Short mmCIF file of C-alpha atoms and ligand atoms in Angstrom, two decimals:
data_model
loop_
_atom_site.label_atom_id
_atom_site.label_comp_id
_atom_site.label_asym_id
_atom_site.label_seq_id
_atom_site.Cartn_x
_atom_site.Cartn_y
_atom_site.Cartn_z
CA MET A 1 -11.44 10.26 35.13
CA THR A 2 -9.77 9.16 31.89
CA GLU A 3 -11.63 6.39 30.12
CA THR A 4 -9.39 3.59 28.81
CA HIS A 5 -10.33 0.93 26.27
CA ARG A 6 -8.10 -2.08 25.72
CA THR A 7 -8.15 -4.50 22.78
CA LYS A 8 -6.03 -7.10 21.06
CA MET A 9 -6.39 -5.16 17.83
CA LEU A 10 -6.76 -1.40 17.71
CA ILE A 11 -7.65 0.05 14.31
CA LEU A 12 -7.38 3.71 13.39
CA GLY A 13 -9.68 4.61 10.52
CA SER A 14 -13.06 3.44 9.22
CA GLY A 15 -12.51 3.44 5.46
CA PRO A 16 -12.34 0.23 3.40
CA ALA A 17 -8.92 -0.64 4.90
CA GLY A 18 -9.86 -0.19 8.57
CA LEU A 19 -13.26 -1.87 8.24
CA SER A 20 -11.85 -4.85 6.31
CA ALA A 21 -9.20 -5.28 9.01
CA ALA A 22 -12.02 -5.11 11.58
CA ILE A 23 -14.12 -7.75 9.82
CA TYR A 24 -11.17 -10.17 9.69
CA GLY A 25 -9.99 -9.28 13.19
CA ALA A 26 -13.45 -9.73 14.73
CA ARG A 27 -13.95 -13.08 13.03
CA ALA A 28 -10.55 -14.16 14.40
CA GLY A 29 -11.73 -13.32 17.93
CA LEU A 30 -9.47 -10.28 18.39
CA GLU A 31 -12.40 -8.08 19.48
CA PRO A 32 -11.16 -5.10 17.48
CA ILE A 33 -11.82 -1.49 18.30
CA VAL A 34 -12.16 0.87 15.34
CA VAL A 35 -11.59 4.56 16.01
CA GLN A 36 -13.53 6.19 13.19
CA GLY A 37 -11.89 9.60 12.84
CA LEU A 38 -13.48 12.71 11.40
CA GLN A 39 -14.66 10.96 8.26
CA PRO A 40 -16.60 7.82 9.23
CA GLY A 41 -16.50 5.54 6.19
CA GLY A 42 -13.53 7.35 4.65
CA GLN A 43 -13.12 8.86 1.21
CA LEU A 44 -15.82 6.83 -0.53
CA THR A 45 -18.43 8.70 1.49
CA ILE A 46 -17.72 11.81 -0.59
CA THR A 47 -18.27 10.16 -3.94
CA THR A 48 -21.35 8.92 -5.76
CA ASP A 49 -21.04 6.09 -8.30
CA VAL A 50 -18.65 3.24 -7.53
CA GLU A 51 -18.54 0.74 -10.34
CA ASN A 52 -15.26 -1.06 -9.76
CA TYR A 53 -15.72 -2.56 -6.29
CA PRO A 54 -16.14 -6.30 -6.91
CA GLY A 55 -19.39 -8.02 -6.02
CA TYR A 56 -21.91 -5.60 -7.47
CA ARG A 57 -22.96 -5.92 -11.09
CA ASP A 58 -24.69 -2.53 -10.97
CA VAL A 59 -23.18 0.78 -9.92
CA VAL A 60 -23.37 1.32 -6.15
CA GLN A 61 -23.16 4.56 -4.19
CA GLY A 62 -19.98 5.20 -2.17
CA PRO A 63 -21.78 6.21 1.08
CA TRP A 64 -24.06 3.16 0.84
CA LEU A 65 -21.11 0.82 0.27
CA MET A 66 -19.38 2.16 3.38
CA GLU A 67 -22.56 1.90 5.47
CA GLU A 68 -22.76 -1.76 4.46
CA MET A 69 -19.10 -2.32 5.32
CA GLN A 70 -19.58 -0.68 8.72
CA ALA A 71 -22.70 -2.76 9.39
CA GLN A 72 -20.82 -5.94 8.45
CA ALA A 73 -17.95 -5.03 10.79
CA ASP A 74 -20.42 -4.27 13.61
CA LYS A 75 -22.31 -7.50 13.03
CA VAL A 76 -19.23 -9.67 13.49
CA GLY A 77 -18.31 -7.95 16.75
CA THR A 78 -16.34 -4.76 16.09
CA ARG A 79 -16.50 -2.00 18.71
CA THR A 80 -16.67 1.34 16.91
CA MET A 81 -15.67 4.61 18.56
CA PHE A 82 -16.58 8.02 17.21
CA ASP A 83 -13.29 9.64 18.14
CA THR A 84 -10.15 10.99 16.49
CA ILE A 85 -6.66 10.11 17.66
CA VAL A 86 -4.52 13.14 18.45
CA ASP A 87 -1.64 11.62 20.39
CA VAL A 88 0.28 8.38 19.99
CA ASP A 89 2.73 6.35 22.00
CA ILE A 90 4.15 3.45 20.04
CA SER A 91 7.41 3.22 22.00
CA GLN A 92 6.11 0.15 23.86
CA ARG A 93 3.24 -2.31 23.87
CA PRO A 94 0.38 -2.08 24.36
CA PHE A 95 0.36 0.75 21.84
CA ARG A 96 -1.37 3.71 23.42
CA MET A 97 -3.48 6.22 21.48
CA THR A 98 -5.31 9.22 22.91
CA GLY A 99 -8.51 10.60 21.42
CA ASP A 100 -9.31 14.31 21.15
CA GLY A 101 -11.50 14.15 24.27
CA GLY A 102 -8.79 12.41 26.30
CA THR A 103 -10.08 8.84 25.96
CA VAL A 104 -7.21 6.35 25.85
CA TYR A 105 -7.12 3.32 23.55
CA GLU A 106 -4.62 0.53 24.13
CA GLY A 107 -3.91 -2.14 21.55
CA ASP A 108 -1.75 -5.26 21.73
CA THR A 109 -1.49 -4.69 18.00
CA LEU A 110 -2.17 -1.53 16.05
CA VAL A 111 -3.51 -1.20 12.52
CA ILE A 112 -3.12 2.26 11.02
CA ALA A 113 -5.70 2.85 8.29
CA THR A 114 -6.01 6.63 8.41
CA GLY A 115 -6.12 7.02 4.62
CA ALA A 116 -5.61 10.28 2.86
CA GLN A 117 -7.07 13.77 2.59
CA ALA A 118 -7.58 16.20 -0.29
CA LYS A 119 -4.63 18.36 -1.32
CA TRP A 120 -5.00 22.06 -1.99
CA LEU A 121 -3.16 24.22 -4.49
CA GLY A 122 -1.99 26.69 -1.84
CA VAL A 123 -2.58 29.74 -4.06
CA GLU A 124 -4.04 33.14 -3.27
CA GLY A 125 -7.76 33.20 -2.60
CA GLU A 126 -8.10 29.44 -2.12
CA GLN A 127 -8.53 29.47 1.66
CA GLU A 128 -10.49 32.70 1.80
CA LEU A 129 -12.98 31.49 -0.81
CA GLY A 130 -13.26 27.97 0.63
CA GLY A 131 -16.98 27.24 0.89
CA LYS A 132 -17.67 30.43 -1.10
CA GLY A 133 -17.04 28.93 -4.50
CA VAL A 134 -13.89 26.90 -3.90
CA SER A 135 -14.32 23.26 -2.90
CA ALA A 136 -12.44 19.95 -2.97
CA CYS A 137 -15.54 17.82 -3.39
CA ALA A 138 -17.89 18.19 -6.35
CA THR A 139 -20.10 15.39 -5.15
CA CYS A 140 -20.59 17.21 -1.84
CA ASP A 141 -21.02 20.77 -3.13
CA GLY A 142 -21.89 20.36 -6.81
CA PHE A 143 -25.60 20.83 -6.15
CA PHE A 144 -24.98 24.47 -5.23
CA TYR A 145 -23.77 25.21 -8.77
CA ARG A 146 -26.90 24.20 -10.67
CA GLY A 147 -26.98 25.99 -14.01
CA LYS A 148 -23.72 27.78 -13.23
CA LYS A 149 -20.27 27.82 -14.78
CA VAL A 150 -17.66 25.69 -12.98
CA VAL A 151 -14.04 24.61 -13.32
CA VAL A 152 -12.34 21.46 -12.06
CA ILE A 153 -8.59 21.48 -11.52
CA GLY A 154 -6.47 18.35 -11.99
CA GLY A 155 -5.87 15.53 -14.44
CA GLY A 156 -6.32 12.32 -12.46
CA ASN A 157 -9.33 10.05 -11.95
CA THR A 158 -10.79 12.29 -9.29
CA ALA A 159 -10.67 15.40 -11.49
CA VAL A 160 -12.20 13.63 -14.48
CA GLU A 161 -14.93 12.05 -12.35
CA GLU A 162 -15.70 15.37 -10.71
CA ALA A 163 -15.91 17.09 -14.12
CA LEU A 164 -18.25 14.37 -15.40
CA TYR A 165 -20.31 14.53 -12.22
CA MET A 166 -20.65 18.31 -12.52
CA THR A 167 -22.32 17.93 -15.92
CA ASN A 168 -25.35 16.70 -13.93
CA HIS A 169 -25.63 20.23 -12.60
CA SER A 170 -23.94 22.48 -15.14
CA ASP A 171 -23.75 22.75 -18.94
CA ASP A 172 -20.47 24.66 -18.74
CA VAL A 173 -17.68 22.66 -17.10
CA THR A 174 -14.00 23.38 -17.75
CA LEU A 175 -11.27 20.97 -16.74
CA ILE A 176 -7.99 22.81 -16.11
CA HIS A 177 -4.85 20.67 -16.25
CA ARG A 178 -1.22 21.64 -15.96
CA ARG A 179 0.01 19.27 -18.69
CA ASP A 180 -1.16 18.25 -22.16
CA SER A 181 -2.31 14.75 -21.21
CA LEU A 182 -4.40 13.28 -18.42
CA ARG A 183 -3.28 10.61 -15.99
CA SER A 184 -6.80 9.27 -15.43
CA GLU A 185 -7.98 5.88 -16.70
CA LYS A 186 -8.75 5.68 -20.42
CA ILE A 187 -12.42 4.79 -19.92
CA LEU A 188 -12.92 7.99 -17.94
CA GLN A 189 -10.99 10.04 -20.49
CA ASP A 190 -13.20 8.65 -23.27
CA ARG A 191 -16.30 9.75 -21.36
CA LEU A 192 -14.80 13.17 -20.68
CA PHE A 193 -13.84 13.87 -24.29
CA ALA A 194 -17.23 12.65 -25.51
CA ASN A 195 -19.14 14.97 -23.19
CA PRO A 196 -20.19 18.19 -25.01
CA LYS A 197 -20.63 20.05 -21.71
CA ILE A 198 -16.92 19.76 -20.87
CA THR A 199 -14.04 21.85 -22.24
CA VAL A 200 -10.44 20.98 -21.37
CA LEU A 201 -7.89 23.75 -20.87
CA TRP A 202 -4.44 22.21 -21.29
CA ASN A 203 -1.14 23.44 -19.84
CA LYS A 204 -2.70 25.85 -17.39
CA THR A 205 -2.31 26.34 -13.66
CA VAL A 206 -4.44 28.47 -11.37
CA GLU A 207 -2.46 31.39 -10.01
CA LYS A 208 -5.27 32.96 -8.02
CA PHE A 209 -8.90 32.39 -7.07
CA VAL A 210 -10.59 35.74 -7.56
CA GLY A 211 -13.41 36.85 -5.29
CA GLY A 212 -16.05 39.52 -5.80
CA GLY A 213 -19.70 40.44 -5.29
CA ASP A 214 -21.71 40.90 -2.14
CA PRO A 215 -21.62 38.60 -0.26
CA VAL A 216 -18.11 37.82 -1.50
CA GLY A 217 -17.82 34.67 -3.59
CA LEU A 218 -15.67 33.24 -6.34
CA VAL A 219 -16.01 35.10 -9.64
CA GLY A 220 -13.08 33.72 -11.59
CA VAL A 221 -9.62 32.18 -11.75
CA ASP A 222 -6.38 33.77 -12.91
CA LEU A 223 -4.46 31.30 -15.04
CA VAL A 224 -0.87 30.91 -16.22
CA ASP A 225 0.13 28.89 -19.26
CA THR A 226 2.79 26.39 -18.19
CA GLN A 227 4.38 26.43 -21.68
CA THR A 228 4.37 30.11 -22.57
CA GLY A 229 3.90 31.85 -19.22
CA ASP A 230 0.96 33.77 -20.71
CA LYS A 231 -1.62 34.92 -18.20
CA SER A 232 -5.38 34.81 -18.64
CA HIS A 233 -8.59 35.06 -16.65
CA LEU A 234 -11.56 32.73 -16.73
CA ALA A 235 -14.86 33.75 -15.18
CA THR A 236 -16.44 31.01 -13.10
CA ASP A 237 -18.91 30.54 -10.25
CA GLY A 238 -17.38 27.43 -8.76
CA ALA A 239 -13.94 25.78 -8.66
CA PHE A 240 -13.27 22.22 -7.60
CA VAL A 241 -9.70 21.40 -6.66
CA ALA A 242 -9.06 17.73 -7.47
CA ILE A 243 -5.29 17.34 -7.44
CA GLY A 244 -4.93 14.31 -5.24
CA HIS A 245 -4.61 13.47 -1.61
CA ALA A 246 -2.04 13.53 1.14
CA PRO A 247 -1.70 10.60 3.58
CA ALA A 248 -3.07 11.30 7.08
CA THR A 249 0.15 10.64 8.97
CA GLU A 250 0.75 13.91 10.81
CA ILE A 251 0.34 12.23 14.22
CA PHE A 252 2.95 9.61 13.32
CA LYS A 253 5.61 11.81 11.73
CA ASP A 254 7.86 11.80 14.79
CA HIS A 255 7.35 8.12 15.52
CA LEU A 256 7.41 6.15 12.25
CA ASP A 257 9.39 6.07 8.99
CA LEU A 258 7.49 8.01 6.36
CA ILE A 259 8.32 7.90 2.65
CA ASP A 260 7.21 9.51 -0.64
CA GLY A 261 5.74 12.60 0.92
CA GLY A 262 4.31 11.11 4.11
CA TYR A 263 3.22 7.54 3.38
CA ILE A 264 3.97 4.97 6.10
CA GLU A 265 6.84 2.70 5.10
CA VAL A 266 6.02 -1.00 5.14
CA GLU A 267 7.92 -4.15 4.25
CA PRO A 268 7.28 -4.52 0.48
CA GLY A 269 4.25 -6.68 -0.27
CA THR A 270 3.08 -6.66 3.36
CA PRO A 271 1.39 -4.24 5.78
CA LYS A 272 4.22 -4.74 8.32
CA THR A 273 6.07 -1.70 9.62
CA LYS A 274 9.47 -1.94 11.30
CA ILE A 275 7.72 -2.03 14.68
CA PRO A 276 6.57 -5.53 15.64
CA GLY A 277 2.80 -5.66 16.05
CA LEU A 278 2.22 -2.39 14.18
CA PHE A 279 0.67 -2.56 10.72
CA ALA A 280 -0.39 0.00 8.12
CA CYS A 281 -2.91 -0.59 5.34
CA GLY A 282 -4.84 1.23 2.65
CA ASP A 283 -4.07 4.65 1.21
CA VAL A 284 -1.93 5.63 4.18
CA MET A 285 0.78 3.21 3.01
CA ASP A 286 -0.06 2.90 -0.69
CA HIS A 287 0.97 5.71 -2.99
CA VAL A 288 0.56 3.58 -6.10
CA TYR A 289 -2.85 1.90 -6.27
CA ARG A 290 -5.04 3.90 -3.84
CA GLN A 291 -8.28 2.05 -4.59
CA ALA A 292 -11.07 0.88 -2.32
CA VAL A 293 -10.44 -2.74 -3.24
CA THR A 294 -6.69 -2.54 -2.63
CA ALA A 295 -7.34 -0.74 0.66
CA ALA A 296 -9.74 -3.51 1.66
CA GLY A 297 -7.19 -6.13 0.54
CA THR A 298 -4.35 -4.68 2.58
CA GLY A 299 -6.77 -4.26 5.53
CA CYS A 300 -7.40 -8.00 5.35
CA MET A 301 -3.64 -8.63 5.21
CA ALA A 302 -3.03 -6.42 8.24
CA ALA A 303 -5.62 -8.32 10.30
CA LEU A 304 -4.21 -11.71 9.27
CA ASP A 305 -0.69 -10.56 10.13
CA ALA A 306 -1.85 -9.13 13.48
CA GLU A 307 -3.54 -12.41 14.32
CA ARG A 308 -0.41 -14.40 13.40
CA PHE A 309 1.78 -12.01 15.37
CA LEU A 310 -0.30 -12.50 18.52
CA ALA A 311 -0.49 -16.27 18.02
CA GLU A 312 3.30 -16.54 17.64
CA GLU A 313 3.82 -14.38 20.70
CA GLU A 314 1.47 -16.57 22.73
CA PHE A 315 3.24 -19.72 21.48
CA GLU A 316 6.64 -18.32 22.47
CA LEU A 317 5.33 -17.40 25.93
CA LEU A 318 3.94 -20.91 26.42
CA ALA A 319 7.18 -22.49 25.17
CA ALA A 320 9.19 -20.38 27.62
CA GLU A 321 7.13 -21.57 30.62
P1 FAD B 401 -9.90 6.35 3.72
O1 FAD B 401 -11.06 5.93 2.92
O2 FAD B 401 -9.24 7.64 3.40
O3 FAD B 401 -10.32 6.34 5.27
C1 FAD B 401 -9.47 6.86 6.24
C2 FAD B 401 -10.15 6.78 7.59
O4 FAD B 401 -9.20 7.15 8.61
C3 FAD B 401 -11.34 7.69 7.74
O5 FAD B 401 -12.38 6.97 8.35
C4 FAD B 401 -10.82 8.79 8.69
O6 FAD B 401 -11.86 9.33 9.49
C5 FAD B 401 -9.85 7.99 9.54
N1 FAD B 401 -8.82 8.79 10.22
C6 FAD B 401 -7.95 9.70 9.70
N2 FAD B 401 -7.20 10.24 10.67
C7 FAD B 401 -7.58 9.65 11.83
C8 FAD B 401 -7.20 9.80 13.19
N3 FAD B 401 -6.26 10.69 13.56
N4 FAD B 401 -7.82 9.05 14.13
C9 FAD B 401 -8.77 8.16 13.78
N5 FAD B 401 -9.18 7.96 12.50
C10 FAD B 401 -8.60 8.72 11.55
N6 FAD B 401 -11.60 3.96 -5.27
C11 FAD B 401 -12.19 2.97 -5.95
O7 FAD B 401 -11.76 1.81 -5.84
N7 FAD B 401 -13.29 3.19 -6.72
C12 FAD B 401 -13.83 4.42 -6.85
O8 FAD B 401 -14.81 4.59 -7.59
C13 FAD B 401 -13.23 5.49 -6.13
N8 FAD B 401 -13.76 6.72 -6.21
C14 FAD B 401 -13.18 7.72 -5.48
C15 FAD B 401 -13.76 9.02 -5.55
C16 FAD B 401 -13.20 10.06 -4.82
C17 FAD B 401 -13.81 11.45 -4.90
C18 FAD B 401 -12.06 9.81 -4.01
C19 FAD B 401 -11.45 10.94 -3.20
C20 FAD B 401 -11.49 8.55 -3.95
C21 FAD B 401 -12.04 7.49 -4.70
N9 FAD B 401 -11.50 6.21 -4.67
C22 FAD B 401 -12.09 5.20 -5.36
C23 FAD B 401 -10.33 5.91 -3.82
C24 FAD B 401 -10.83 5.26 -2.49
O9 FAD B 401 -11.83 6.05 -1.90
C25 FAD B 401 -9.66 5.09 -1.51
O10 FAD B 401 -8.65 4.35 -2.14
C26 FAD B 401 -10.09 4.37 -0.25
O11 FAD B 401 -11.17 5.02 0.38
C27 FAD B 401 -8.93 4.26 0.74
O12 FAD B 401 -9.39 3.61 1.87
P2 FAD B 401 -8.66 3.75 3.28
O13 FAD B 401 -9.48 2.92 4.20
O14 FAD B 401 -7.23 3.46 3.13
O15 FAD B 401 -8.74 5.29 3.67
P1 NAP B 402 -3.75 11.68 -8.70
O1 NAP B 402 -3.96 10.45 -9.50
O2 NAP B 402 -2.55 11.82 -7.87
O3 NAP B 402 -3.84 12.90 -9.73
C1 NAP B 402 -3.64 14.24 -9.30
C2 NAP B 402 -3.77 15.17 -10.51
O4 NAP B 402 -3.67 16.53 -10.07
C3 NAP B 402 -2.68 14.94 -11.53
O5 NAP B 402 -3.19 15.05 -12.83
C4 NAP B 402 -1.68 16.05 -11.22
O6 NAP B 402 -1.01 16.52 -12.36
C5 NAP B 402 -2.58 17.16 -10.72
N1 NAP B 402 -1.86 18.03 -9.77
C6 NAP B 402 -1.22 17.65 -8.64
N2 NAP B 402 -0.71 18.72 -8.00
C7 NAP B 402 -1.05 19.80 -8.74
C8 NAP B 402 -0.82 21.19 -8.59
N3 NAP B 402 -0.15 21.69 -7.55
N4 NAP B 402 -1.30 22.01 -9.54
C9 NAP B 402 -2.02 21.52 -10.59
N5 NAP B 402 -2.27 20.21 -10.79
C10 NAP B 402 -1.79 19.36 -9.86
O7 NAP B 402 -4.99 11.95 -7.69
P2 NAP B 402 -6.54 11.53 -7.79
O8 NAP B 402 -7.07 11.84 -9.13
O9 NAP B 402 -7.20 12.15 -6.62
O10 NAP B 402 -6.54 9.96 -7.59
C11 NAP B 402 -5.96 9.41 -6.39
C12 NAP B 402 -6.11 7.90 -6.41
O11 NAP B 402 -7.51 7.54 -6.24
C13 NAP B 402 -5.65 7.32 -7.74
O12 NAP B 402 -4.97 6.12 -7.51
C14 NAP B 402 -6.93 7.05 -8.46
O13 NAP B 402 -6.82 5.97 -9.37
C15 NAP B 402 -7.91 6.74 -7.31
N6 NAP B 402 -9.27 7.06 -7.77
C16 NAP B 402 -9.91 6.10 -8.45
C17 NAP B 402 -11.15 6.35 -8.97
C18 NAP B 402 -11.80 5.27 -9.77
O14 NAP B 402 -11.26 4.17 -9.84
N7 NAP B 402 -12.94 5.50 -10.40
C19 NAP B 402 -11.73 7.61 -8.81
C20 NAP B 402 -11.03 8.60 -8.12
C21 NAP B 402 -9.77 8.31 -7.61
P3 NAP B 402 0.06 15.60 -13.14
O15 NAP B 402 -0.76 14.61 -13.90
O16 NAP B 402 0.76 16.60 -13.98
O17 NAP B 402 0.93 15.00 -12.08
#
């Protein structure tokens, strides 16, 4: 028989946005349910040092920070489900979500906090050599490249952090970027340029990940110069693709307005969607800031708005009696 769970506030996602919404929702007596998804704790669980989340004078570790956030949410009364939503019905309330094992979750309000996932280049060899030299997470896989030659592709904060992180394992790190300037924060750029283990290759894109050896693994990348069109080859043992993330909105694409390549559209300055009682927070609706603290902030806003929405609805029902 299908199991059904009902709550006043259903939250999809257990990153900083979802867990902050849960903490506020639980403390407001909404008895929230958080459906964790495939990445409990969200993106910060695949990084190491976090030094810009307020409240900690020393650097903290991403996985630890998310464990603490989860524990805080649990402590104030959140029900957490290890499940992933695969089907949605937001045509009426309660909103009805179905997990991949068939479990149904019903929410009087719904907070979507499904975040974002790594983007891939989509070039030859990338998929085939995934896990055999090509990765999207240096902090997860970097250890395997101890003493080896690696490249990191991208020019944002993630790419620069991954390149810096890889110098813990390798003395030969090359950052490959398609333009002649980085978009990452200046403080990170300063660290990158000061690090003698890192070389930057400007104006280059990867055309192909080249495999070889037995067992087959990455042996190099074929490059194209974005200015001249010149082709070149760079031998490498590992390649980390760090070109950004795509919002996890596939399950909502036929049901909600999506903008800017898949982000959920909200009323500016709020987490409110066009559907009453349905809110979106964190990276899934924010293509500009995409930080843990902004995700947590908009998670808080979503919970406060959900609480107000339910209170107003109750008031109107009482007034109508
Ligand atoms: P996410 O953290 O992406 O969490 C999304 C959640 O939704 C996950 O739990 C996932 O399992 C769940 N989910 C997805 N689909 C479903 C589904 N169908 N059903 C149920 N659940 C689902 N920011 C900083 O402020 N400081 C940093 O130092 C920093 N370092 C970073 C390092 C890296 C390598 C990366 C990738 C990002 C970093 N960021 C940093 C950005 C920060 O991690 C994100 O802004 C933040 O995690 C976004 O939080 P979120 O809750 O919106 O989404
Ligand atoms: P991002 O800021 O979107 O940067 C993506 C980078 O990849 C850009 O330099 C982009 O090049 C490049 N790129 C994109 N598509 C490409 C392609 N097809 N081929 C080659 N290069 C490509 O993504 P991000 O670095 O993952 O950061 C995402 C968000 O998380 C940001 O808001 C960031 O601030 C945040 N974050 C914060 C921290 C921190 O605070 N310490 C750490 C990590 C991430 P162009 O520059 O040419 O567009």
